[in-house]
Amino acid sequence: MNDNVTREDSDPQTGSERVFAFFRDKVLSGELKTGDRLPAERDLATQLNVGRPLLRETMRSLAMLGLVDIRHGSGAFVGKADISVLTNFFTFSLAQEQNVSEDIMQARMAIECQAIRLACERATDSDLDRIGGSLTALINTLSDPEKGGMADFRFHAAIVQASHSQALITLYKAISELLKQNHVERRQVTHKTPEVIDDLVESHRQVFLSIVEGDGDAADHRLRQHFAIGDELRRKSIIAAFSSGGMAK
């Protein structure tokens, strides 16, 4: 074997893991921050005991994730992770699972119920304006499943945003595409039933008021009621559709 070929070069996975671990550990420890310049390729390859071709390939992978910013002629710098990459990963991964809609609802409930408690403590006037504006948009789009579903999504996303918890916000964004689809699909089922829509609006209004009041326990309770009401309304609208002969024959 050529003496210039290291064990890591013959086992790319081991070398790649070493490079990823280097960035992970340095960022977690605070030694590297967004915008910091990385060591030169030659020095970094020596430090990590990996071949330069493997290092270059791994750096390109990190750049695709937004973790590294490679500037030709200037070097490589620590970047900021692109949340859309995580969103795409979750969308492709979970979309292939059975009962994904129900599973996503459970994850959504876990995130939102904690987020609304934090929102009661941390929401700013701008946050309340954003949630209130989303509620108005929701009311104005009741007859349009697509626009109404998106307005519904933005209402709940605004609550999570008002939590000012970066972890919750990031997790919510990661499943956002699946959530949007879920909101639209639910609205397609319920939008032609007036009594269902009336209850839907009142349920959202109560959730919003609970945040304005700043009572975390009450907000959590109302949001859980909202989820339960949503499931019940969806079932009623399906029954009504079949009972009225509205389904295609």
Tab-separated table of C-alpha atoms in Angstrom:
chain	number	residue	atom	x	y	z
A	1	MET	CA	0.000	0.000	0.000
A	2	ASN	CA	1.198	3.495	-0.808
A	3	ASP	CA	2.517	5.168	2.360
A	4	ASN	CA	0.731	8.390	1.331
A	5	VAL	CA	-2.640	6.664	1.500
A	6	THR	CA	-3.906	6.771	5.065
A	7	ARG	CA	-6.293	4.337	6.707
A	8	GLU	CA	-8.968	7.052	6.567
A	9	ASP	CA	-8.520	7.439	2.795
A	10	SER	CA	-9.215	3.725	2.370
A	11	ASP	CA	-12.294	4.048	4.598
A	12	PRO	CA	-14.092	7.228	3.454
A	13	GLN	CA	-16.937	6.857	5.942
A	14	THR	CA	-14.553	7.019	8.873
A	15	GLY	CA	-12.865	10.110	7.482
A	16	SER	CA	-16.175	11.827	6.696
A	17	GLU	CA	-17.454	11.157	10.187
A	18	ARG	CA	-14.291	12.705	11.584
A	19	VAL	CA	-14.831	15.879	9.545
A	20	PHE	CA	-18.506	16.153	10.554
A	21	ALA	CA	-17.611	15.544	14.196
A	22	PHE	CA	-14.991	18.283	14.045
A	23	PHE	CA	-17.535	20.898	12.964
A	24	ARG	CA	-20.213	19.632	15.341
A	25	ASP	CA	-17.948	19.685	18.388
A	26	LYS	CA	-16.365	23.044	17.574
A	27	VAL	CA	-19.758	24.693	17.053
A	28	LEU	CA	-21.234	23.130	20.199
A	29	SER	CA	-18.257	24.286	22.280
A	30	GLY	CA	-18.472	27.786	20.865
A	31	GLU	CA	-14.978	27.645	19.395
A	32	LEU	CA	-16.474	28.174	15.951
A	33	LYS	CA	-19.244	30.658	15.234
A	34	THR	CA	-21.102	31.708	12.110
A	35	GLY	CA	-18.764	33.703	9.889
A	36	ASP	CA	-15.523	32.348	11.358
A	37	ARG	CA	-12.897	31.422	8.810
A	38	LEU	CA	-11.805	27.780	8.781
A	39	PRO	CA	-8.182	26.607	8.613
A	40	ALA	CA	-6.684	26.161	5.152
A	41	GLU	CA	-7.533	22.890	3.439
A	42	ARG	CA	-4.025	21.492	3.825
A	43	ASP	CA	-3.881	22.323	7.546
A	44	LEU	CA	-7.376	20.981	8.213
A	45	ALA	CA	-6.641	17.729	6.381
A	46	THR	CA	-3.511	17.261	8.465
A	47	GLN	CA	-5.317	18.116	11.708
A	48	LEU	CA	-8.114	15.627	11.002
A	49	ASN	CA	-5.813	13.004	9.468
A	50	VAL	CA	-7.877	12.705	6.263
A	51	GLY	CA	-6.949	13.000	2.612
A	52	ARG	CA	-7.592	16.317	0.909
A	53	PRO	CA	-9.931	14.816	-1.755
A	54	LEU	CA	-12.104	13.292	0.964
A	55	LEU	CA	-12.042	16.543	2.941
A	56	ARG	CA	-13.026	18.505	-0.160
A	57	GLU	CA	-15.950	16.145	-0.843
A	58	THR	CA	-17.173	16.328	2.740
A	59	MET	CA	-16.898	20.114	2.741
A	60	ARG	CA	-19.108	20.242	-0.341
A	61	SER	CA	-21.700	18.149	1.513
A	62	LEU	CA	-21.534	20.530	4.471
A	63	ALA	CA	-21.912	23.462	2.087
A	64	MET	CA	-25.116	21.925	0.665
A	65	LEU	CA	-26.510	21.904	4.212
A	66	GLY	CA	-25.465	25.523	4.654
A	67	LEU	CA	-23.049	24.584	7.424
A	68	VAL	CA	-20.024	25.757	5.447
A	69	ASP	CA	-19.737	28.762	3.160
A	70	ILE	CA	-17.064	28.099	0.534
A	71	ARG	CA	-15.855	31.312	-1.104
A	72	HIS	CA	-13.564	30.694	-4.022
A	73	GLY	CA	-10.385	32.657	-3.585
A	74	SER	CA	-11.150	33.463	0.059
A	75	GLY	CA	-11.443	30.117	1.779
A	76	ALA	CA	-14.155	28.357	3.775
A	77	PHE	CA	-16.214	29.903	6.551
A	78	VAL	CA	-18.698	28.618	9.103
A	79	GLY	CA	-22.184	29.018	7.675
A	80	LYS	CA	-25.688	28.822	9.108
A	81	ALA	CA	-27.737	25.674	8.599
A	82	ASP	CA	-30.511	25.958	6.028
A	83	ILE	CA	-33.800	24.926	7.665
A	84	SER	CA	-35.315	24.140	4.248
A	85	VAL	CA	-32.914	21.197	3.976
A	86	LEU	CA	-34.290	19.774	7.222
A	87	THR	CA	-37.845	20.466	6.046
A	88	ASN	CA	-37.256	18.573	2.815
A	89	PHE	CA	-35.696	15.679	4.733
A	90	PHE	CA	-38.667	15.358	7.102
A	91	THR	CA	-41.153	15.717	4.251
A	92	PHE	CA	-39.584	12.969	2.149
A	93	SER	CA	-38.950	10.718	5.142
A	94	LEU	CA	-42.337	10.955	6.859
A	95	ALA	CA	-44.412	11.084	3.666
A	96	GLN	CA	-43.430	7.469	3.030
A	97	GLU	CA	-44.800	6.290	6.373
A	98	GLN	CA	-48.287	4.906	6.953
A	99	ASN	CA	-50.771	7.081	8.876
A	100	VAL	CA	-48.465	10.072	8.471
A	101	SER	CA	-51.351	12.539	8.881
A	102	GLU	CA	-52.238	11.253	12.351
A	103	ASP	CA	-48.582	11.054	13.332
A	104	ILE	CA	-47.964	14.641	12.257
A	105	MET	CA	-51.006	15.777	14.258
A	106	GLN	CA	-49.544	14.216	17.392
A	107	ALA	CA	-46.203	15.967	16.828
A	108	ARG	CA	-48.010	19.220	16.122
A	109	MET	CA	-49.985	18.982	19.351
A	110	ALA	CA	-46.834	18.335	21.391
A	111	ILE	CA	-45.070	21.367	19.901
A	112	GLU	CA	-48.009	23.771	19.959
A	113	CYS	CA	-49.179	22.964	23.495
A	114	GLN	CA	-45.748	23.839	24.884
A	115	ALA	CA	-45.393	26.790	22.533
A	116	ILE	CA	-48.671	28.371	23.610
A	117	ARG	CA	-47.615	28.226	27.264
A	118	LEU	CA	-44.407	30.060	26.399
A	119	ALA	CA	-46.312	32.489	24.182
A	120	CYS	CA	-48.436	33.478	27.177
A	121	GLU	CA	-45.224	34.561	28.916
A	122	ARG	CA	-43.189	35.873	26.017
A	123	ALA	CA	-45.521	37.165	23.298
A	124	THR	CA	-44.825	40.755	22.266
A	125	ASP	CA	-47.327	43.230	20.837
A	126	SER	CA	-45.985	42.368	17.392
A	127	ASP	CA	-46.616	38.678	18.064
A	128	LEU	CA	-50.194	39.371	19.136
A	129	ASP	CA	-50.746	41.521	16.043
A	130	ARG	CA	-49.419	38.699	13.870
A	131	ILE	CA	-51.666	36.080	15.491
A	132	GLY	CA	-54.667	38.414	15.351
A	133	GLY	CA	-53.987	39.201	11.705
A	134	SER	CA	-53.808	35.497	10.927
A	135	LEU	CA	-57.159	35.001	12.660
A	136	THR	CA	-58.692	37.755	10.515
A	137	ALA	CA	-57.257	36.141	7.379
A	138	LEU	CA	-58.665	32.799	8.489
A	139	ILE	CA	-62.154	34.315	8.858
A	140	ASN	CA	-61.930	36.018	5.462
A	141	THR	CA	-61.041	32.791	3.637
A	142	LEU	CA	-63.598	30.384	5.076
A	143	SER	CA	-65.055	29.531	1.663
A	144	ASP	CA	-61.690	28.796	0.050
A	145	PRO	CA	-60.103	25.498	1.228
A	146	GLU	CA	-56.670	26.340	-0.170
A	147	LYS	CA	-56.397	29.901	1.141
A	148	GLY	CA	-58.300	29.023	4.302
A	149	GLY	CA	-56.063	26.076	5.045
A	150	MET	CA	-52.966	28.217	4.607
A	151	ALA	CA	-54.431	30.947	6.829
A	152	ASP	CA	-55.129	28.304	9.458
A	153	PHE	CA	-51.538	27.094	9.227
A	154	ARG	CA	-50.177	30.640	9.594
A	155	PHE	CA	-52.357	31.204	12.681
A	156	HIS	CA	-50.822	28.222	14.444
A	157	ALA	CA	-47.331	28.953	13.143
A	158	ALA	CA	-47.639	32.470	14.580
A	159	ILE	CA	-48.364	30.966	18.001
A	160	VAL	CA	-45.214	28.859	17.803
A	161	GLN	CA	-43.253	31.915	16.666
A	162	ALA	CA	-44.561	33.820	19.684
A	163	SER	CA	-43.010	31.228	21.992
A	164	HIS	CA	-39.571	32.621	21.074
A	165	SER	CA	-38.217	29.104	21.537
A	166	GLN	CA	-35.785	28.499	18.702
A	167	ALA	CA	-35.931	24.740	19.241
A	168	LEU	CA	-39.733	24.603	18.947
A	169	ILE	CA	-39.724	26.990	15.986
A	170	THR	CA	-37.115	24.904	14.182
A	171	LEU	CA	-38.971	21.638	14.785
A	172	TYR	CA	-42.226	23.206	13.597
A	173	LYS	CA	-40.610	24.522	10.443
A	174	ALA	CA	-39.122	21.093	9.803
A	175	ILE	CA	-42.608	19.582	9.454
A	176	SER	CA	-44.218	22.698	7.958
A	177	GLU	CA	-44.849	21.284	4.475
A	178	LEU	CA	-46.701	18.305	5.918
A	179	LEU	CA	-48.648	20.606	8.237
A	180	LYS	CA	-49.719	22.852	5.357
A	181	GLN	CA	-51.014	19.856	3.441
A	182	ASN	CA	-52.847	18.630	6.523
A	183	HIS	CA	-54.556	22.005	7.064
A	184	VAL	CA	-55.720	22.236	3.453
A	185	GLU	CA	-57.011	18.657	3.407
A	186	ARG	CA	-58.987	19.202	6.603
A	187	ARG	CA	-60.471	22.436	5.264
A	188	GLN	CA	-61.525	20.683	2.046
A	189	VAL	CA	-63.593	18.325	4.169
A	190	THR	CA	-65.213	20.948	6.425
A	191	HIS	CA	-65.648	24.175	4.421
A	192	LYS	CA	-69.138	23.395	3.058
A	193	THR	CA	-70.706	22.809	6.467
A	194	PRO	CA	-71.777	26.191	8.002
A	195	GLU	CA	-72.151	24.991	11.592
A	196	VAL	CA	-68.731	23.373	11.414
A	197	ILE	CA	-67.167	26.585	10.153
A	198	ASP	CA	-68.848	28.654	12.886
A	199	ASP	CA	-67.456	26.382	15.588
A	200	LEU	CA	-64.060	26.461	13.904
A	201	VAL	CA	-63.911	30.254	14.017
A	202	GLU	CA	-65.016	30.437	17.644
A	203	SER	CA	-62.466	27.808	18.631
A	204	HIS	CA	-59.629	29.799	17.045
A	205	ARG	CA	-60.900	33.007	18.639
A	206	GLN	CA	-60.840	31.439	22.107
A	207	VAL	CA	-57.293	30.217	21.584
A	208	PHE	CA	-56.191	33.723	20.583
A	209	LEU	CA	-57.915	35.332	23.571
A	210	SER	CA	-56.221	32.886	25.929
A	211	ILE	CA	-52.832	34.128	24.741
A	212	VAL	CA	-53.880	37.754	25.165
A	213	GLU	CA	-54.979	36.916	28.704
A	214	GLY	CA	-51.573	35.368	29.396
A	215	ASP	CA	-52.886	32.363	31.317
A	216	GLY	CA	-50.720	29.396	30.314
A	217	ASP	CA	-52.943	26.733	31.895
A	218	ALA	CA	-56.080	28.131	30.269
A	219	ALA	CA	-54.314	28.516	26.926
A	220	ASP	CA	-53.085	24.924	27.005
A	221	HIS	CA	-56.599	23.728	27.891
A	222	ARG	CA	-58.262	25.749	25.131
A	223	LEU	CA	-55.778	24.615	22.533
A	224	ARG	CA	-56.317	20.968	23.443
A	225	GLN	CA	-60.069	21.584	23.221
A	226	HIS	CA	-59.482	23.160	19.824
A	227	PHE	CA	-57.708	20.057	18.572
A	228	ALA	CA	-60.484	17.824	19.942
A	229	ILE	CA	-63.168	20.031	18.389
A	230	GLY	CA	-61.338	19.971	15.072
A	231	ASP	CA	-61.378	16.168	14.999
A	232	GLU	CA	-65.063	16.067	15.963
A	233	LEU	CA	-66.022	18.667	13.342
A	234	ARG	CA	-64.159	16.773	10.671
A	235	ARG	CA	-66.030	13.584	11.542
A	236	LYS	CA	-69.380	15.421	11.515
A	237	SER	CA	-68.705	16.970	8.125
A	238	ILE	CA	-67.834	13.562	6.643
A	239	ILE	CA	-71.062	12.075	8.063
A	240	ALA	CA	-73.063	15.037	6.727
A	241	ALA	CA	-71.540	14.630	3.277
A	242	PHE	CA	-72.554	10.968	3.101
A	243	SER	CA	-75.971	11.517	4.676
A	244	SER	CA	-76.921	14.298	2.260
A	245	GLY	CA	-75.946	12.281	-0.775
A	246	GLY	CA	-73.280	14.831	-1.553
A	247	MET	CA	-70.761	12.164	-2.441
A	248	ALA	CA	-70.345	11.258	-6.089
A	249	LYS	CA	-72.565	8.382	-7.125
